[in-house]
Coordinates of C-alpha atoms in Angstrom, one line a residue:
X195 CA 0.0 0.0 0.0
X196 CA 1.5 3.3 -1.0
X197 CA 1.2 6.4 1.0
X198 CA 2.2 9.9 0.0
X199 CA 3.8 12.4 2.3
X200 CA 3.7 16.2 1.9
X201 CA 3.1 19.3 3.8
X202 CA 1.8 22.8 2.8
X203 CA 5.3 24.1 2.0
X204 CA 6.4 21.2 -0.1
X205 CA 7.0 21.4 -3.8
X206 CA 5.7 18.7 -6.2
X207 CA 9.3 17.9 -7.1
X208 CA 10.0 16.9 -3.5
X209 CA 7.1 14.5 -3.1
X210 CA 8.0 11.0 -2.2
X211 CA 6.3 7.6 -2.3
X212 CA 6.8 5.1 0.5
X213 CA 6.0 1.4 0.8
X214 CA 6.6 -1.3 3.4
X215 CA 7.3 -3.8 0.6
X216 CA 11.0 -3.7 -0.3
X217 CA 10.4 -5.0 -3.8
X218 CA 7.7 -2.3 -4.3
X219 CA 10.2 0.3 -3.1
X220 CA 12.8 -0.9 -5.6
X221 CA 10.3 -0.8 -8.4
X222 CA 9.3 2.8 -7.4
X223 CA 12.9 3.9 -7.5
X224 CA 13.4 2.8 -11.0
X225 CA 10.1 3.8 -12.5
X226 CA 10.0 6.9 -14.8
X227 CA 10.1 10.1 -12.8
X228 CA 10.6 12.8 -15.3
X229 CA 10.8 16.5 -14.7
X230 CA 11.8 19.4 -16.9
X231 CA 13.4 22.8 -16.7
X232 CA 13.2 25.6 -19.3
X233 CA 16.0 28.2 -19.0
X234 CA 15.5 31.5 -20.9
X235 CA 18.9 33.1 -20.9
X236 CA 20.4 36.1 -22.5
X237 CA 22.1 34.1 -25.2
X238 CA 20.3 30.7 -25.3
X239 CA 16.9 29.2 -24.6
X240 CA 17.1 25.7 -23.4
X241 CA 14.8 22.8 -22.5
X242 CA 16.1 19.9 -20.5
X243 CA 14.0 16.9 -19.5
X244 CA 15.4 14.8 -16.7
X245 CA 14.8 11.2 -15.6
X246 CA 16.3 9.0 -13.0
X247 CA 17.0 9.6 -9.3
X248 CA 16.1 13.0 -8.0
X249 CA 19.5 13.4 -6.3
X250 CA 21.3 12.7 -9.6
X251 CA 18.9 13.4 -12.5
X252 CA 20.0 12.3 -16.0
X253 CA 19.2 14.6 -18.9
X254 CA 17.3 12.5 -21.5
X255 CA 16.3 15.4 -23.8
X256 CA 18.4 18.5 -24.1
X257 CA 17.2 21.1 -26.6
X258 CA 18.9 24.5 -27.1
X259 CA 18.6 27.4 -29.4
X260 CA 20.8 30.5 -29.5
X261 CA 18.1 33.1 -29.7
X262 CA 20.3 36.0 -28.4
X263 CA 17.6 37.8 -26.4
X264 CA 20.3 39.9 -24.8
X265 CA 21.7 41.0 -28.2
X266 CA 20.9 44.2 -30.1
X267 CA 18.7 45.6 -27.4
X268 CA 17.2 49.0 -28.2
X269 CA 18.6 52.3 -26.7
X270 CA 15.5 52.2 -24.5
X271 CA 16.3 48.8 -23.2
X272 CA 13.8 46.7 -25.2
X273 CA 14.5 43.2 -26.4
X274 CA 15.1 42.9 -30.1
X275 CA 11.9 42.0 -31.9
X276 CA 13.5 39.3 -34.0
X277 CA 15.1 37.7 -31.0
X278 CA 11.7 37.8 -29.2
X279 CA 10.0 36.1 -32.2
X280 CA 12.7 33.5 -32.3
X281 CA 12.5 32.8 -28.6
X282 CA 8.7 32.5 -28.6
X283 CA 8.9 30.2 -31.6
X284 CA 11.3 28.0 -29.7
X285 CA 9.2 28.0 -26.6
X286 CA 6.2 26.9 -28.6
X287 CA 8.3 24.0 -29.9
X288 CA 9.4 23.2 -26.3
X289 CA 5.7 23.2 -25.2
X290 CA 4.9 20.7 -28.0
X291 CA 7.8 18.5 -26.9
X292 CA 6.6 18.5 -23.3
X293 CA 3.1 17.6 -24.5
X294 CA 4.6 14.6 -26.3
X295 CA 6.4 13.6 -23.1
X296 CA 3.1 13.6 -21.2
X297 CA 3.6 17.0 -19.6
X298 CA 6.2 16.2 -16.9
X299 CA 6.5 18.5 -14.0
X300 CA 8.2 21.6 -15.5
X301 CA 9.8 24.8 -14.1
X302 CA 10.6 27.7 -16.4
X303 CA 12.9 30.6 -15.5
X304 CA 14.1 33.7 -17.2
X305 CA 17.3 35.5 -16.3
X306 CA 19.3 38.7 -17.0
X307 CA 18.0 39.7 -20.4
X308 CA 14.3 39.4 -19.6
X309 CA 14.5 40.7 -16.1
X310 CA 16.4 43.9 -17.2
X311 CA 14.5 44.6 -20.4
X312 CA 11.8 47.2 -20.4
X313 CA 9.5 44.9 -22.4
X314 CA 10.5 41.9 -20.4
X315 CA 7.0 41.6 -18.8
X316 CA 5.4 41.7 -22.2
X317 CA 7.7 38.8 -23.3
X318 CA 6.8 36.8 -20.2
X319 CA 3.1 37.4 -20.9
X320 CA 3.5 36.1 -24.5
X321 CA 5.4 33.1 -23.3
X322 CA 2.8 32.3 -20.7
X323 CA 0.1 32.5 -23.4
X324 CA 1.8 29.4 -24.8
X325 CA 0.9 27.5 -21.6
X326 CA 4.1 28.0 -19.7
X327 CA 4.6 29.5 -16.3
X328 CA 7.7 31.7 -16.3
X329 CA 9.6 32.8 -13.1
X330 CA 11.8 35.8 -13.7
X331 CA 14.6 35.4 -11.2
X332 CA 16.7 38.3 -9.9
X333 CA 20.4 38.4 -9.9
X334 CA 20.7 37.1 -6.3
X335 CA 18.5 34.2 -7.0
X336 CA 20.3 33.3 -10.2
X337 CA 23.6 33.3 -8.3
X338 CA 22.2 31.1 -5.6
X339 CA 20.8 28.6 -8.1
X340 CA 24.2 28.5 -10.0
X341 CA 26.0 27.7 -6.7
X342 CA 23.4 25.1 -5.7
X343 CA 23.9 23.5 -9.1
X344 CA 27.6 23.1 -8.4
X345 CA 27.0 21.8 -4.9
X346 CA 24.5 19.3 -6.3
X347 CA 27.2 17.9 -8.7
X348 CA 30.1 18.2 -6.2
X349 CA 29.1 17.7 -2.6
X350 CA 32.5 18.7 -1.4
X351 CA 32.7 22.0 -3.3
X352 CA 34.9 24.7 -1.7
X353 CA 35.9 27.8 -3.5
X354 CA 34.3 30.3 -5.9
X355 CA 31.4 29.5 -8.2
X356 CA 31.4 31.6 -11.4
X357 CA 28.4 31.3 -13.8
X358 CA 29.0 33.2 -17.0
X359 CA 25.7 33.8 -18.8
X360 CA 25.2 36.0 -21.8
X361 CA 24.1 39.0 -19.9
X362 CA 25.6 38.6 -16.4
X363 CA 28.2 36.9 -14.3
X364 CA 27.1 35.4 -11.0
X365 CA 29.7 34.8 -8.3
X366 CA 29.2 32.9 -5.1
X367 CA 31.8 31.9 -2.5
X368 CA 31.2 28.3 -1.3
X369 CA 32.7 26.8 1.8
X370 CA 32.3 23.1 2.5
X371 CA 29.2 23.2 0.1
X372 CA 27.6 26.1 2.1
X373 CA 26.8 29.3 0.2
X374 CA 28.4 32.4 1.5
X375 CA 28.8 35.8 -0.2
X376 CA 27.3 36.3 -3.6
X377 CA 27.2 39.0 -6.4
X378 CA 25.6 39.4 -9.8
X379 CA 27.5 41.5 -12.2
X380 CA 26.3 42.8 -15.6
X381 CA 29.4 41.7 -17.5
X382 CA 28.2 38.8 -19.6
X383 CA 29.8 38.7 -23.0
X384 CA 26.6 39.9 -24.8
X385 CA 26.4 42.9 -22.5
X386 CA 30.1 43.7 -22.9
X387 CA 29.8 43.3 -26.7
X388 CA 26.9 45.9 -26.6
X389 CA 28.9 48.3 -24.5
X390 CA 32.3 48.0 -26.2
X391 CA 31.7 46.8 -29.7
X392 CA 34.2 44.0 -29.0
X393 CA 37.0 46.2 -27.9
X394 CA 38.9 44.1 -25.4
X395 CA 40.7 47.0 -23.8
X396 CA 37.5 48.8 -23.0
X397 CA 35.9 45.5 -21.8
X398 CA 38.9 45.0 -19.5
X399 CA 38.3 48.4 -17.9
X400 CA 34.6 47.7 -17.4
X401 CA 35.2 44.3 -15.9
X402 CA 37.8 45.5 -13.4
X403 CA 35.5 48.4 -12.4
X404 CA 32.7 45.9 -11.5
X405 CA 35.1 43.6 -9.7
X406 CA 36.2 46.6 -7.6
X407 CA 32.6 46.8 -6.4
X408 CA 32.8 43.3 -4.8
X409 CA 34.9 43.7 -1.7
X410 CA 35.0 40.0 -0.8
X411 CA 36.3 39.1 -4.3
X412 CA 40.0 38.4 -3.3
X413 CA 42.4 35.7 -2.7
X414 CA 40.3 34.6 0.3
X415 CA 37.7 33.0 -1.9
X416 CA 39.7 29.7 -2.1
X417 CA 41.9 27.8 -4.5
X418 CA 39.3 26.6 -6.9
X419 CA 37.0 28.3 -9.4
X420 CA 34.0 26.2 -10.4
X421 CA 33.2 27.5 -13.9
X422 CA 29.7 27.3 -15.2
X423 CA 28.2 28.4 -18.4
X424 CA 28.5 27.7 -22.1
X425 CA 31.1 30.3 -22.9
X426 CA 33.6 29.0 -20.3
X427 CA 32.8 25.4 -21.3
X428 CA 33.8 26.4 -24.9
X429 CA 37.1 27.6 -23.5
X430 CA 37.6 24.3 -21.7
X431 CA 36.9 22.4 -25.0
X432 CA 39.7 24.4 -26.7
X433 CA 42.0 23.5 -23.8
X434 CA 41.1 19.8 -24.2
X435 CA 41.9 19.9 -27.9
X436 CA 45.3 21.6 -27.3
X437 CA 46.2 19.0 -24.6
X438 CA 44.7 16.2 -26.7
X439 CA 42.9 15.0 -23.6
X440 CA 41.5 11.6 -24.2
X441 CA 38.2 12.0 -22.3
X442 CA 35.7 14.6 -23.8
X443 CA 33.5 14.7 -20.7
X444 CA 33.5 18.3 -19.6
X445 CA 32.2 17.8 -16.1
X446 CA 35.0 17.7 -13.5
X447 CA 37.6 18.7 -16.1
X448 CA 40.3 20.2 -13.9
X449 CA 42.6 22.8 -15.3
X450 CA 45.6 24.7 -13.8
X451 CA 44.8 28.4 -13.7
X452 CA 48.0 29.3 -15.5
X453 CA 47.0 27.0 -18.4
X454 CA 43.6 28.7 -18.6
X455 CA 45.2 32.1 -18.7
X456 CA 47.3 30.9 -21.6
X457 CA 44.3 29.7 -23.5
X458 CA 42.3 32.9 -22.8
X459 CA 45.3 35.0 -24.1
X460 CA 45.4 32.7 -27.2
X461 CA 41.7 33.2 -27.9
X462 CA 42.0 37.0 -27.4
X463 CA 44.7 37.1 -30.1
X464 CA 42.7 35.1 -32.7
X465 CA 40.6 36.6 -35.5
X466 CA 37.0 35.7 -35.8
X467 CA 37.8 33.6 -38.9
X468 CA 40.4 31.6 -36.9
X469 CA 38.0 31.0 -34.1
X470 CA 35.3 29.8 -36.5
X471 CA 37.7 27.0 -37.6
X472 CA 37.7 25.5 -34.1
X473 CA 35.5 22.4 -34.2
X474 CA 32.8 22.0 -31.6
X475 CA 32.3 25.7 -30.9
X476 CA 28.9 27.2 -31.9
X477 CA 29.3 29.9 -34.6
X478 CA 27.0 32.3 -32.7
X479 CA 29.3 32.0 -29.7
X480 CA 32.4 33.0 -31.6
X481 CA 31.8 36.7 -31.6
X482 CA 31.6 36.8 -27.8
X483 CA 34.2 34.2 -26.9
X484 CA 37.2 36.6 -26.6
X485 CA 35.1 38.7 -24.2
X486 CA 34.2 35.6 -22.1
X487 CA 37.9 34.7 -22.1
X488 CA 38.8 38.3 -21.0
X489 CA 36.4 38.1 -18.0
X490 CA 37.8 34.6 -17.0
X491 CA 41.4 35.8 -17.2
X492 CA 40.7 38.9 -15.1
X493 CA 38.8 36.8 -12.5
X494 CA 41.7 34.4 -12.2
X495 CA 44.0 37.4 -11.7
X496 CA 41.8 39.1 -9.2
X497 CA 41.2 36.0 -7.0
X498 CA 44.4 34.1 -7.4
X499 CA 42.6 30.8 -7.8
X500 CA 45.0 28.0 -8.8
X501 CA 42.5 25.5 -10.3
X502 CA 39.6 25.8 -12.7
X503 CA 37.0 23.1 -12.4
X504 CA 34.4 22.8 -15.1
X505 CA 31.0 21.9 -13.5
X506 CA 28.0 20.3 -15.3
X507 CA 25.9 21.7 -12.5
X508 CA 24.4 25.2 -13.1
X509 CA 21.2 27.1 -12.7
X510 CA 18.9 24.3 -14.0
X511 CA 20.5 21.7 -11.8
X512 CA 20.4 24.1 -8.8
X513 CA 16.7 24.6 -9.4
X514 CA 16.1 20.9 -9.1
X515 CA 18.4 20.5 -6.1
X516 CA 16.7 23.4 -4.3
X517 CA 13.4 21.4 -4.3
X518 CA 14.9 18.2 -2.8
X519 CA 14.1 17.2 0.8
X520 CA 17.0 17.5 3.3
X521 CA 17.3 13.7 3.3
X522 CA 17.7 13.6 -0.5
X523 CA 20.3 16.4 -0.4
X524 CA 22.4 14.2 1.9
X525 CA 22.6 11.4 -0.6
X526 CA 25.7 11.0 -2.7
X527 CA 25.0 11.8 -6.4
X528 CA 27.5 9.3 -7.7
X529 CA 26.1 6.3 -5.8
X530 CA 22.5 7.3 -6.5
X531 CA 23.2 7.6 -10.2
X532 CA 25.0 4.2 -10.3
X533 CA 22.2 2.6 -8.3
X534 CA 19.7 3.8 -10.8
X535 CA 21.8 2.5 -13.7
X536 CA 22.3 -0.8 -12.0
X537 CA 18.6 -1.3 -11.3
X538 CA 17.7 -0.4 -14.8
X539 CA 20.2 -2.6 -16.6
X540 CA 21.1 -5.5 -14.2
X541 CA 19.1 -8.8 -13.9
X542 CA 19.3 -8.8 -10.1
X543 CA 17.6 -5.7 -8.7
X544 CA 19.5 -5.1 -5.5
X545 CA 22.8 -7.1 -6.1
X546 CA 24.8 -3.9 -5.8
X547 CA 23.8 -3.2 -2.1
X548 CA 24.6 -6.6 -0.8
X549 CA 27.8 -6.9 -2.9
X550 CA 29.1 -3.7 -1.4
X551 CA 28.6 -5.0 2.1
X552 CA 30.4 -8.2 1.2
X553 CA 33.6 -6.7 -0.3
X554 CA 34.0 -3.3 1.4
X555 CA 36.0 -4.7 4.4
X556 CA 39.0 -5.6 2.2
X557 CA 39.2 -2.0 0.8
X558 CA 39.3 -0.2 4.1
X559 CA 42.8 1.2 3.5
X560 CA 42.6 1.9 -0.2
X561 CA 43.3 5.6 -1.0
X562 CA 43.1 5.6 -4.8
X563 CA 39.3 6.2 -4.7
X564 CA 36.6 7.4 -2.3
X565 CA 34.0 5.1 -0.7
X566 CA 31.4 6.3 -3.1
X567 CA 33.4 4.9 -6.0
X568 CA 33.6 1.5 -4.4
X569 CA 29.9 1.4 -3.8
X570 CA 29.1 2.6 -7.3
X571 CA 31.2 -0.1 -8.8
X572 CA 29.1 -2.7 -7.0
X573 CA 25.9 -1.2 -8.3
X574 CA 27.3 -1.3 -11.8
X575 CA 28.7 -4.8 -11.5
X576 CA 26.3 -6.3 -14.1
X577 CA 25.8 -3.2 -16.3
X578 CA 26.8 -5.3 -19.3
X579 CA 24.6 -8.3 -18.6
X580 CA 22.3 -7.9 -21.6
X581 CA 25.2 -7.5 -24.1
X582 CA 27.0 -10.3 -25.9
X583 CA 29.6 -11.8 -23.6
X584 CA 32.4 -10.7 -25.8
X585 CA 31.2 -7.0 -25.5
X586 CA 30.3 -6.8 -21.8
X587 CA 33.7 -5.7 -20.5
X588 CA 34.0 -2.9 -23.1
X589 CA 30.4 -1.8 -22.6
X590 CA 30.9 -1.6 -18.9
X591 CA 34.1 0.4 -19.3
X592 CA 32.5 2.8 -21.7
X593 CA 29.5 3.3 -19.4
X594 CA 31.6 4.3 -16.5
X595 CA 33.7 6.6 -18.6
X596 CA 30.9 8.5 -20.4
X597 CA 27.7 8.2 -18.5
X598 CA 26.5 11.5 -17.0
X599 CA 27.4 10.6 -13.5
X600 CA 28.0 13.4 -11.0
X601 CA 30.4 13.7 -8.1
X602 CA 33.2 11.9 -10.0
X603 CA 36.4 13.2 -11.6
X604 CA 38.1 12.0 -14.8
X605 CA 40.7 9.9 -13.0
X606 CA 38.0 8.3 -10.9
X607 CA 35.9 7.6 -14.0
X608 CA 38.8 5.7 -15.5
X609 CA 39.4 3.7 -12.3
X610 CA 35.8 2.8 -12.2
X611 CA 35.8 1.8 -15.9
X612 CA 39.0 -0.3 -15.5
X613 CA 37.5 -2.1 -12.5
X614 CA 34.4 -3.0 -14.3
X615 CA 36.5 -4.1 -17.3
X616 CA 38.5 -6.4 -15.0
X617 CA 35.3 -7.7 -13.5
X618 CA 34.5 -9.3 -16.8
X619 CA 38.0 -10.0 -18.3
X620 CA 40.3 -10.4 -15.2
X621 CA 43.8 -9.1 -16.0
X622 CA 44.2 -11.0 -19.2
X623 CA 43.3 -8.0 -21.4
X624 CA 42.9 -4.3 -21.2
X625 CA 40.3 -1.8 -22.5
X626 CA 40.6 -0.7 -26.1
X627 CA 41.4 2.9 -25.2
X628 CA 44.9 2.9 -24.0
X629 CA 45.0 6.7 -23.8
X630 CA 42.3 6.6 -21.1
X631 CA 44.0 4.0 -19.0
X632 CA 47.2 6.0 -19.4
X633 CA 45.6 8.7 -17.2
X634 CA 46.1 6.3 -14.2
X635 CA 49.2 6.0 -12.1
X636 CA 50.6 2.5 -11.5
X637 CA 49.0 2.5 -8.0
X638 CA 45.6 3.6 -9.4
X639 CA 45.7 0.8 -12.0
X640 CA 46.5 -1.7 -9.3
X641 CA 43.6 -0.4 -7.2
X642 CA 41.2 -0.7 -10.1
X643 CA 42.3 -4.3 -10.8
X644 CA 41.9 -5.3 -7.2
X645 CA 38.4 -3.9 -7.1
X646 CA 37.6 -5.6 -10.4
X647 CA 38.9 -8.9 -9.3
X648 CA 36.8 -8.7 -6.1
X649 CA 33.7 -8.1 -8.2
X650 CA 34.7 -10.9 -10.5
X651 CA 35.1 -13.4 -7.7
X652 CA 31.8 -12.5 -6.0
X653 CA 29.9 -12.5 -9.4
X654 CA 31.3 -16.0 -10.0
X655 CA 30.4 -17.3 -6.6
X656 CA 26.8 -16.1 -6.7
X657 CA 26.0 -14.9 -10.2
X658 CA 23.1 -12.4 -10.3
X659 CA 21.5 -13.5 -7.1
X660 CA 21.5 -11.7 -3.7
X661 CA 20.8 -14.4 -1.1
X662 CA 24.2 -16.0 -0.9
X663 CA 25.9 -12.6 -1.0
X664 CA 23.9 -11.1 1.8
X665 CA 25.8 -13.2 4.4
X666 CA 29.1 -13.5 2.6
X667 CA 32.2 -11.4 3.5
X668 CA 35.7 -10.7 2.2
X669 CA 38.0 -9.4 4.9
X670 CA 41.6 -9.5 6.1
X671 CA 42.7 -11.7 9.0
X672 CA 46.3 -12.2 10.0
X673 CA 47.5 -10.8 6.7
X674 CA 45.5 -13.0 4.4
X675 CA 42.1 -12.6 2.6
X676 CA 39.4 -14.6 4.3
X677 CA 36.2 -15.4 2.5
X678 CA 33.4 -16.3 4.9
X679 CA 29.9 -17.5 4.0
X680 CA 27.1 -19.8 5.3
X681 CA 27.9 -23.5 5.0
X682 CA 24.6 -24.1 3.1
X683 CA 26.2 -22.3 0.1
X684 CA 29.4 -24.3 0.1
X685 CA 28.5 -26.0 -3.1
X686 CA 28.7 -22.6 -4.9
X687 CA 32.5 -22.4 -4.5
X688 CA 33.5 -24.6 -7.4
X689 CA 36.7 -24.5 -9.4
X690 CA 36.1 -21.2 -11.3
X691 CA 35.2 -19.1 -8.3
X692 CA 38.0 -20.6 -6.2
X693 CA 40.5 -19.7 -9.0
X694 CA 39.1 -16.2 -9.0
X695 CA 39.4 -15.9 -5.3
X696 CA 43.1 -17.0 -5.6
X697 CA 43.6 -14.4 -8.3
X698 CA 42.2 -11.7 -6.0
X699 CA 44.6 -12.7 -3.2
X700 CA 47.5 -12.6 -5.6
X701 CA 46.6 -9.1 -6.6
X702 CA 46.8 -8.1 -2.9
X703 CA 50.1 -10.1 -2.7
X704 CA 48.8 -12.5 -0.1
X705 CA 46.9 -15.8 0.1
X706 CA 43.2 -16.7 0.5
X707 CA 41.4 -18.8 3.0
X708 CA 37.7 -19.9 3.1
X709 CA 35.6 -20.2 6.3
X710 CA 32.2 -21.8 6.2
X711 CA 29.8 -20.6 8.9
X712 CA 27.2 -22.9 10.6

């Protein structure tokens, strides 16, 4: 019997369904639970439809149009009529898409261009006539949502969040994932283009003047800048290409500040024609890219941050995060995402949870990855189950590397992928992409293999079933690995699982012993 819980202050996005039946709970957690966000910005208008766990929602439909609402505003501060027409046309398309999706719960927000335009209210009225409810957020709220989006993707965030939109730059200091000082500055690249005509020297003066008005913007903000927004992601893409970085996932791409400054200087020196030749950069973003690079370079200089961290979380994700319950916010986004994937694609519904309990004791002193990565590997243990046996290892590796998981860095992704590959193939072969595995140190490769071999042994001992695993344990005793399990399951430990247990012990440079209980 299902029972809903809510109060007068709750939002529909925070409603939960409870059941006393564990199987029903599991089914509830993997059923479709879609929601959507429409983000009407100064440069782009975007619709994202999400599915999956509320703590780690996966974008399943991501539609964007560069309408340029913040471009070519009239001297009186009106939105350009052609941009308004284009935006309303796109919003009508978005509404049609939402109808086809069954009208999932949707929140729509408008930011700098609409809130500052004289005819912004008229635009909102026209958009709402399409059947959408638009919330025009002020600068403080936009800054808050951007920071919450970063926190949602990185629970340990500590430093400065910078969200570069077309019309404004939102800055928030974050300490241990708690939001501190915030500022919203009208120095988005579209606004700077309007004021300076693209003159970088004039833009530099305007940016520094606005920075001067933020007294807390100094070296005290921390060592890391969490960069949000399409313009700064475009700069990161260019850096990736220059470095020939083998993983194209932008989230958690970590750059040294000095390298970013070099790329920003390089962009500033390029002609528009040269910038247009860069693959993967939208043509309508080219004109403003040098201005976005100028702001980023000056922000690095002003704050003295040492690392730039590209975050997938932004205003849209912050909006979703803001409507979670306190209990949901405490969940780890990586493990929640991995659990969802595992329950969707694995034959055994809850094998990940019991498997984690069984193998965690032997990884207590591992330092190459956090506990969340260990648990996530357990949830993804059978992610390739429905593929051909010859393809399972590579599919599992590719899923770990490229799935839109949150709370995980590039190195950790490769560790996770390598572990899942070893779960299927042991140590007899390696993933096809040597460049990716080359990102790991020797110690990290060894840690990935150990984790993979533990998963491999347990999956052989009790393939795709939870009962034998729920009472089994791998642990260290007197310097050797001890596998303990109820005696009633003794018949499961045949030649193949025994051989894999020995291989696991060899990877730990020790021996293995079996204890049957009862």
